[in-house]
Short mmCIF file of C-alpha atoms in Angstrom, two decimals:
data_model
loop_
_atom_site.label_atom_id
_atom_site.label_comp_id
_atom_site.label_asym_id
_atom_site.label_seq_id
_atom_site.Cartn_x
_atom_site.Cartn_y
_atom_site.Cartn_z
CA MET A 52 27.23 28.82 20.39
CA ARG A 53 27.42 26.57 17.33
CA ASN A 54 27.89 23.41 19.38
CA LEU A 55 24.82 24.13 21.52
CA SER A 56 21.10 23.88 20.91
CA TRP A 57 18.14 25.79 22.25
CA CYS A 58 17.18 22.71 24.22
CA THR A 59 20.66 22.35 25.74
CA VAL A 60 20.82 26.02 26.74
CA SER A 61 17.38 26.00 28.34
CA LEU A 62 17.91 22.65 30.05
CA THR A 63 21.10 23.93 31.65
CA ALA A 64 19.00 26.47 33.54
CA VAL A 65 16.42 23.79 34.32
CA ALA A 66 19.14 21.46 35.58
CA VAL A 67 20.59 24.06 37.94
CA THR A 68 17.12 24.73 39.33
CA SER A 69 16.43 21.00 39.60
CA VAL A 70 19.71 20.33 41.37
CA LEU A 71 18.99 22.99 43.98
CA LEU A 72 15.40 21.84 44.37
CA GLY A 73 16.41 18.20 44.54
CA TYR A 74 19.02 18.69 47.21
CA LEU A 75 16.69 20.90 49.25
CA LEU A 76 13.78 18.46 48.99
CA GLY A 77 15.78 15.27 48.94
CA GLY A 78 16.34 13.86 45.45
CA SER A 79 17.42 10.27 45.11
CA GLN A 80 21.16 10.18 45.76
CA ASP A 81 21.63 6.48 46.47
CA PRO A 82 24.29 5.23 43.99
CA THR A 83 23.07 1.64 44.43
CA ALA A 84 19.75 2.68 42.86
CA ARG A 85 21.40 3.32 39.50
CA ASP A 86 20.17 1.01 36.74
CA PRO A 87 23.28 -0.49 35.08
CA ASP A 88 21.53 -0.35 31.69
CA ILE A 89 21.75 3.44 31.82
CA ASP A 90 25.40 3.32 30.80
CA LEU A 91 25.10 0.73 28.02
CA THR A 92 24.97 1.39 24.28
CA THR A 93 22.46 -0.29 21.98
CA VAL A 94 24.91 -3.06 21.08
CA GLU A 95 25.95 -3.53 24.71
CA LEU A 96 22.32 -3.80 25.80
CA ILE A 97 21.58 -6.44 23.17
CA ALA A 98 24.67 -8.44 24.13
CA LYS A 99 23.91 -8.15 27.85
CA TYR A 100 20.64 -10.00 27.35
CA GLY A 101 22.36 -12.82 25.48
CA TYR A 102 21.49 -11.88 21.89
CA PRO A 103 23.95 -11.51 19.00
CA ALA A 104 24.62 -7.84 18.30
CA GLU A 105 26.14 -6.17 15.25
CA SER A 106 26.82 -2.60 14.17
CA HIS A 107 26.82 -1.64 10.49
CA THR A 108 27.63 1.58 8.66
CA VAL A 109 25.79 2.89 5.61
CA VAL A 110 26.69 6.04 3.67
CA SER A 111 23.83 7.91 2.03
CA GLU A 112 24.04 9.39 -1.46
CA ASP A 113 24.57 12.85 0.05
CA GLY A 114 27.33 11.71 2.38
CA TYR A 115 25.72 11.07 5.78
CA ILE A 116 27.24 8.17 7.71
CA LEU A 117 24.42 6.16 9.25
CA THR A 118 24.65 3.43 11.87
CA LEU A 119 22.45 0.34 11.79
CA HIS A 120 22.22 -2.06 14.70
CA ARG A 121 21.36 -5.67 14.02
CA ILE A 122 20.08 -8.71 15.91
CA PRO A 123 20.60 -11.44 13.28
CA PHE A 124 18.79 -14.13 15.29
CA GLY A 125 17.18 -14.69 18.67
CA LYS A 126 17.78 -16.97 21.63
CA LYS A 127 14.57 -18.90 20.99
CA SER A 128 15.29 -19.65 17.31
CA PRO A 129 19.07 -19.78 16.81
CA GLY A 130 19.07 -22.61 14.27
CA GLU A 131 16.79 -21.08 11.67
CA THR A 132 18.26 -20.01 8.36
CA ASN A 133 17.13 -17.81 5.48
CA ARG A 134 15.58 -15.34 7.89
CA GLN A 135 13.34 -12.57 6.61
CA PRO A 136 14.89 -9.16 7.32
CA VAL A 137 12.75 -6.70 9.26
CA PHE A 138 13.85 -3.08 9.45
CA ILE A 139 12.60 -0.74 12.21
CA GLN A 140 13.01 3.02 11.80
CA ASN A 141 12.92 5.29 14.84
CA GLY A 142 10.85 8.42 15.35
CA LEU A 143 11.89 12.05 15.68
CA GLY A 144 14.45 12.51 18.45
CA PHE A 145 14.69 8.77 19.14
CA SER A 146 17.24 6.07 18.26
CA SER A 147 17.69 2.32 17.86
CA VAL A 148 17.97 1.85 21.63
CA GLU A 149 14.21 2.34 22.07
CA TRP A 150 13.54 -1.13 20.64
CA VAL A 151 15.80 -2.94 23.11
CA ILE A 152 15.81 -0.72 26.20
CA MET A 153 12.88 -2.44 27.94
CA GLY A 154 14.43 -5.91 27.87
CA PRO A 155 13.61 -9.18 26.08
CA GLU A 156 9.99 -9.44 27.24
CA LYS A 157 8.96 -5.96 26.04
CA GLY A 158 11.59 -4.86 23.50
CA LEU A 159 10.36 -5.25 19.92
CA GLY A 160 13.87 -5.99 18.65
CA TYR A 161 14.20 -9.08 20.86
CA ILE A 162 10.62 -10.21 20.26
CA LEU A 163 11.09 -10.18 16.49
CA ALA A 164 14.47 -11.91 16.71
CA ASP A 165 12.99 -14.67 18.87
CA ALA A 166 10.16 -15.03 16.34
CA GLY A 167 12.71 -15.94 13.67
CA TYR A 168 13.40 -12.60 11.97
CA ASP A 169 16.67 -10.91 11.06
CA VAL A 170 16.20 -7.59 12.85
CA TRP A 171 17.75 -4.31 11.69
CA LEU A 172 17.39 -1.13 13.77
CA GLY A 173 17.81 2.24 12.08
CA ASN A 174 19.18 5.54 13.36
CA SER A 175 17.96 8.68 11.62
CA ARG A 176 20.60 11.16 10.50
CA GLY A 177 21.56 13.65 13.20
CA ASN A 178 20.90 11.36 16.15
CA VAL A 179 23.63 10.17 18.51
CA TRP A 180 24.51 7.15 16.31
CA SER A 181 24.29 8.87 12.91
CA LYS A 182 26.01 12.18 13.55
CA LYS A 183 28.80 11.96 10.97
CA HIS A 184 29.33 12.98 7.36
CA VAL A 185 32.07 12.25 4.84
CA THR A 186 32.98 15.95 4.55
CA LEU A 187 30.73 18.06 6.80
CA HIS A 188 31.23 18.64 10.53
CA PRO A 189 28.18 18.53 12.84
CA SER A 190 29.01 22.03 14.07
CA SER A 191 28.27 23.44 10.61
CA ALA A 192 24.97 24.78 9.30
CA GLU A 193 25.38 22.66 6.17
CA PHE A 194 25.40 19.43 8.18
CA TRP A 195 21.97 20.17 9.71
CA ASP A 196 20.32 21.35 6.49
CA PHE A 197 17.95 18.39 6.28
CA SER A 198 14.51 17.24 7.35
CA TRP A 199 12.76 13.90 7.06
CA HIS A 200 12.49 14.59 3.31
CA GLU A 201 16.21 13.95 2.84
CA MET A 202 16.00 10.94 5.15
CA GLY A 203 13.33 9.52 2.85
CA ILE A 204 15.01 10.16 -0.50
CA TYR A 205 18.61 9.45 0.54
CA ASP A 206 18.87 7.45 3.76
CA LEU A 207 16.16 4.82 3.38
CA PRO A 208 17.13 3.82 -0.18
CA ALA A 209 20.76 3.39 0.90
CA ILE A 210 19.70 1.36 3.95
CA THR A 211 17.29 -0.80 1.95
CA ASP A 212 19.95 -1.55 -0.66
CA TYR A 213 22.49 -2.40 2.05
CA ILE A 214 20.23 -4.77 4.00
CA LEU A 215 19.08 -6.65 0.89
CA ARG A 216 22.63 -6.91 -0.41
CA ARG A 217 23.95 -8.08 2.96
CA THR A 218 21.20 -10.67 3.54
CA GLY A 219 20.81 -11.84 -0.05
CA GLN A 220 17.06 -11.32 0.16
CA GLU A 221 14.87 -9.69 -2.48
CA LYS A 222 12.57 -7.92 -0.01
CA LEU A 223 12.42 -6.72 3.57
CA SER A 224 9.56 -5.87 5.90
CA TYR A 225 9.44 -2.33 7.26
CA ILE A 226 8.20 -1.04 10.61
CA GLY A 227 8.11 2.75 10.88
CA TYR A 228 7.37 4.51 14.14
CA SER A 229 6.04 8.08 13.83
CA MET A 230 8.67 9.93 11.72
CA GLY A 231 9.98 6.51 10.67
CA ALA A 232 6.68 6.07 8.82
CA THR A 233 6.90 9.59 7.40
CA MET A 234 10.31 8.81 5.93
CA PHE A 235 8.94 5.66 4.31
CA PHE A 236 6.06 7.53 2.67
CA VAL A 237 8.59 10.02 1.27
CA MET A 238 10.79 7.25 -0.15
CA THR A 239 8.05 5.23 -1.79
CA SER A 240 6.29 8.28 -3.24
CA GLN A 241 9.47 9.98 -4.48
CA LYS A 242 11.28 6.81 -5.51
CA PRO A 243 8.44 4.39 -6.30
CA GLU A 244 10.88 1.81 -7.65
CA TYR A 245 11.53 0.89 -4.00
CA ASN A 246 7.95 -0.33 -3.54
CA LYS A 247 9.00 -3.64 -5.04
CA ASN A 248 11.61 -4.15 -2.30
CA ILE A 249 9.12 -4.13 0.59
CA ASN A 250 6.88 -7.03 1.68
CA VAL A 251 4.74 -4.99 4.03
CA MET A 252 4.98 -1.65 5.81
CA ILE A 253 3.65 -1.46 9.37
CA ALA A 254 3.06 2.16 10.32
CA LEU A 255 2.99 2.75 14.07
CA THR A 256 1.24 6.07 14.77
CA PRO A 257 2.33 7.47 11.37
CA GLY A 258 3.19 11.14 10.95
CA MET A 259 1.75 12.05 7.55
CA TYR A 260 -1.17 14.41 8.10
CA MET A 261 -0.93 16.37 11.36
CA LYS A 262 -3.60 19.08 11.29
CA TYR A 263 -4.98 18.06 14.69
CA CYS A 264 -1.63 17.66 16.47
CA THR A 265 -1.70 19.31 19.92
CA SER A 266 1.83 18.46 21.08
CA PRO A 267 3.22 21.72 22.56
CA ILE A 268 6.69 21.30 21.03
CA LEU A 269 5.44 20.66 17.50
CA LYS A 270 2.72 23.29 17.78
CA VAL A 271 5.37 25.92 18.57
CA PHE A 272 7.05 25.09 15.28
CA GLY A 273 3.70 25.28 13.55
CA ILE A 274 2.92 28.70 14.99
CA ALA A 275 6.37 30.30 14.82
CA GLY A 276 8.30 28.15 12.36
CA LYS A 277 9.71 30.95 10.22
CA GLU A 278 10.60 33.06 13.26
CA LEU A 279 12.40 30.09 14.80
CA GLU A 280 14.20 29.49 11.50
CA TRP A 281 15.38 33.11 11.54
CA LEU A 282 16.62 32.77 15.13
CA SER A 283 18.31 29.47 14.27
CA ASN A 284 20.31 31.12 11.51
CA LEU A 285 21.02 34.20 13.63
CA PHE A 286 22.53 32.27 16.54
CA GLY A 287 23.96 29.36 14.57
CA ILE A 288 21.86 26.75 16.37
CA TYR A 289 20.65 23.98 14.08
CA GLN A 290 19.95 20.95 16.24
CA ILE A 291 17.47 20.25 19.00
CA LEU A 292 17.26 17.64 21.75
CA PRO A 293 20.84 16.35 21.43
CA HIS A 294 21.89 13.40 23.55
CA SER A 295 23.37 14.82 26.73
CA SER A 296 24.78 13.65 30.06
CA LEU A 297 22.59 16.38 31.54
CA PHE A 298 19.48 14.27 30.89
CA THR A 299 21.16 11.27 32.53
CA PHE A 300 22.01 13.30 35.61
CA ILE A 301 18.51 14.74 35.97
CA ALA A 302 16.86 11.39 35.26
CA ARG A 303 18.96 9.47 37.76
CA HIS A 304 18.67 11.89 40.65
CA PHE A 305 15.29 13.54 40.22
CA CYS A 306 13.06 11.19 38.21
CA SER A 307 13.71 7.91 39.98
CA ASP A 308 11.40 6.14 42.41
CA GLY A 309 11.72 7.66 45.85
CA ALA A 310 12.70 11.13 44.61
CA VAL A 311 10.22 13.76 45.76
CA THR A 312 10.83 15.54 42.44
CA GLN A 313 9.61 12.56 40.37
CA PRO A 314 6.10 14.08 40.00
CA ILE A 315 7.71 17.05 38.22
CA CYS A 316 9.25 14.66 35.69
CA ILE A 317 5.87 13.01 35.19
CA ASP A 318 4.15 16.37 34.69
CA ILE A 319 6.70 17.30 32.01
CA TRP A 320 6.11 13.91 30.39
CA LYS A 321 2.35 14.55 30.38
CA LEU A 322 2.86 17.93 28.71
CA ILE A 323 5.00 16.54 25.89
CA PHE A 324 3.39 13.15 25.20
CA ALA A 325 0.18 12.88 27.28
CA TYR A 326 0.05 10.17 29.94
CA ASN A 327 -1.36 6.71 30.36
CA HIS A 328 -1.85 5.91 34.06
CA LYS A 329 -2.33 2.19 33.40
CA GLU A 330 0.60 1.63 31.07
CA SER A 331 3.29 4.16 32.05
CA ASN A 332 6.23 2.66 33.94
CA THR A 333 7.47 5.49 36.16
CA SER A 334 10.24 3.26 37.52
CA ALA A 335 11.75 3.16 34.03
CA LEU A 336 11.91 6.97 33.66
CA PRO A 337 15.63 7.22 34.60
CA LEU A 338 16.51 4.54 32.03
CA ILE A 339 14.33 6.04 29.30
CA MET A 340 15.51 9.61 29.84
CA SER A 341 19.16 8.59 30.08
CA HIS A 342 19.07 7.18 26.56
CA GLY A 343 16.95 9.93 25.08
CA PRO A 344 16.39 12.26 23.49
CA ALA A 345 18.92 11.27 20.86
CA GLY A 346 19.02 14.46 18.77
CA ALA A 347 17.39 15.85 15.65
CA SER A 348 17.61 18.77 13.24
CA ILE A 349 15.51 21.86 13.85
CA LYS A 350 14.52 21.65 10.20
CA SER A 351 12.77 18.31 10.83
CA PHE A 352 10.63 19.93 13.53
CA GLN A 353 9.94 22.86 11.21
CA HIS A 354 8.82 20.52 8.45
CA PHE A 355 6.30 18.88 10.78
CA GLY A 356 5.19 22.31 11.97
CA GLN A 357 4.58 23.32 8.38
CA ASN A 358 2.39 20.26 7.80
CA ILE A 359 0.45 21.01 11.00
CA ASN A 360 -0.34 24.47 9.61
CA SER A 361 -1.26 23.31 6.13
CA GLY A 362 -3.04 20.10 7.08
CA GLU A 363 -1.29 18.54 4.09
CA PHE A 364 1.64 16.19 3.45
CA MET A 365 3.95 18.57 1.59
CA LYS A 366 7.58 19.13 0.77
CA TYR A 367 9.58 21.67 2.75
CA ASP A 368 8.50 25.29 2.42
CA TYR A 369 11.52 27.49 1.64
CA GLY A 370 9.46 30.62 1.03
CA GLU A 371 7.93 31.77 -2.25
CA GLU A 372 11.15 32.90 -3.91
CA LYS A 373 13.16 29.77 -3.20
CA ASN A 374 10.16 27.53 -3.78
CA LEU A 375 10.03 28.83 -7.35
CA ILE A 376 13.64 27.78 -7.80
CA MET A 377 13.27 24.43 -6.01
CA TYR A 378 9.82 23.37 -7.20
CA GLY A 379 8.75 25.74 -9.96
CA SER A 380 5.81 26.92 -7.84
CA ARG A 381 5.28 29.41 -5.02
CA ILE A 382 4.01 26.76 -2.63
CA PRO A 383 5.68 23.39 -2.02
CA PRO A 384 4.08 20.45 -3.82
CA LYS A 385 2.25 17.66 -2.04
CA TYR A 386 3.80 14.21 -1.99
CA ASP A 387 2.08 11.96 -4.49
CA VAL A 388 1.13 9.13 -2.14
CA SER A 389 -0.83 7.37 -4.90
CA LYS A 390 2.55 5.95 -5.96
CA ILE A 391 2.87 4.02 -2.68
CA THR A 392 1.82 0.51 -3.70
CA VAL A 393 3.29 -1.40 -0.75
CA PRO A 394 0.70 -3.10 1.50
CA VAL A 395 0.45 -0.76 4.52
CA ALA A 396 -0.88 -1.70 7.95
CA ILE A 397 -1.64 1.24 10.24
CA MET A 398 -1.75 1.11 14.04
CA TYR A 399 -2.86 4.14 16.03
CA ALA A 400 -3.95 5.23 19.51
CA GLN A 401 -6.90 7.22 20.81
CA ASN A 402 -4.93 9.33 23.33
CA ASP A 403 -2.21 10.38 20.88
CA ILE A 404 -1.64 14.15 20.92
CA ILE A 405 1.00 14.01 18.16
CA THR A 406 -0.74 11.92 15.50
CA ASP A 407 -4.40 12.46 16.23
CA PRO A 408 -6.81 9.65 15.16
CA ARG A 409 -8.50 12.09 12.74
CA ASP A 410 -5.20 12.66 10.96
CA VAL A 411 -4.45 8.94 10.89
CA ALA A 412 -7.87 8.35 9.33
CA LYS A 413 -6.94 10.83 6.58
CA THR A 414 -3.70 8.90 6.04
CA LYS A 415 -5.72 5.70 5.63
CA GLU A 416 -7.94 7.33 3.01
CA ALA A 417 -4.98 8.76 1.09
CA LEU A 418 -2.96 5.56 0.77
CA PRO A 419 -4.01 3.19 -2.03
CA ASN A 420 -3.20 -0.15 -0.38
CA VAL A 421 -4.06 -0.17 3.34
CA ILE A 422 -4.47 -3.78 4.40
CA ALA A 423 -5.14 -3.18 8.12
CA PHE A 424 -6.30 -0.23 10.23
CA LEU A 425 -5.96 -1.10 13.90
CA LYS A 426 -6.70 1.05 16.93
CA VAL A 427 -5.00 -0.01 20.15
CA LYS A 428 -7.68 -1.30 22.50
CA ASP A 429 -6.51 0.79 25.46
CA GLU A 430 -8.30 4.15 25.17
CA GLU A 431 -5.53 5.91 27.16
CA PHE A 432 -2.73 4.64 24.91
CA THR A 433 -0.35 7.45 23.89
CA HIS A 434 2.25 8.16 21.21
CA VAL A 435 5.18 6.79 23.22
CA ASP A 436 3.27 3.83 24.61
CA PHE A 437 4.06 2.10 21.29
CA ILE A 438 7.59 1.79 22.71
CA TRP A 439 7.35 1.82 26.51
CA ALA A 440 3.89 0.67 27.63
CA MET A 441 3.80 -1.98 30.33
CA ASN A 442 1.65 -4.28 28.16
CA VAL A 443 2.91 -3.17 24.76
CA LYS A 444 3.57 -6.75 23.68
CA SER A 445 -0.06 -7.85 24.00
CA LEU A 446 -1.52 -4.52 22.88
CA VAL A 447 0.70 -3.87 19.83
CA TYR A 448 3.55 -6.29 19.15
CA GLU A 449 1.47 -9.46 18.86
CA ASP A 450 -0.49 -7.77 16.06
CA ILE A 451 2.80 -6.87 14.39
CA LEU A 452 3.87 -10.51 14.48
CA ARG A 453 0.56 -11.61 12.93
CA LEU A 454 0.95 -9.10 10.11
CA LEU A 455 4.56 -10.09 9.41
CA ARG A 456 3.64 -13.79 9.23
CA LYS A 457 0.85 -13.01 6.78
CA TYR A 458 2.99 -10.91 4.44
#
């Protein structure tokens, strides 16, 4: 059981049902319909589209081996030198591939590289590209004993130091999507000396305050977090949403155009993320689902669930007894966000069921140096539309480019 996750176990049953349903109703079985990008890694995707691709390894202070993917320059600006490094950190359950999966016209990684930036793509610990440790095995409970707190105090400082050392620059620009923003707020509040290393932080739908979150998955962890923690320890299951060939199989055969089961995939998508009829690319579902989810620790979900319950941005709650040992108080302390002096630009969406606009507004009020607060003009824009929307370049990425040029 230790190599499984709740999601893998449950999806096995779903897959069997889907296979039977698909064959009975006529799922898409045409092998020529398979998108070749489904089988490519992040580096292979970047190279396929004619961009230089690199893979780098960073070891955190607590021993996690993290993979960074890099696009050092673009096809439209190959001769430029002294490029400003831009680092993009993925959200919970995602990976670096999200920023290149939609191709050069819509992938933020390519767009930034073509605009003259040195682009670095992060992979949070525990995902498919950062699932190693110098001593711990990913089948052990010890390996998965982390949330986005550890990612903020250990991973981001190590990554920042590495990028600046490698590029010879004094500062980098940071783009954090969802949990990627959460990690940044942890780093710069807990280790404020890193504020001086950042030009600007662009927070895409940031996960700081989450009182009004209505995402079913995260709400479950908010309602039954301690019970789920007990079950996790009982059955030795510590990860959730691991990268799996099962998703690829289901996505290819039952979520593609022409499959009568595609509406089921869309309904599941609506339940998890909400849905934008104007911007959602249903034809891309097989590609998206084949590369994700990428894996995460259950403790990361629990930490978000805890903040949903409290309505605060707080450290992990270990229970009163252990909290006294860890923090010297019965309840976990709040992060001191007044120490975050980096200029922060916030972008958010009206139809976001994970980071509700009311919570994002509270984030704006809490941070001392917000230099832009931008709502996406499309009222149906959702949490994942920041990555996959049909018109994401005009709705989001052009604003990112303007902010980066200014700072």
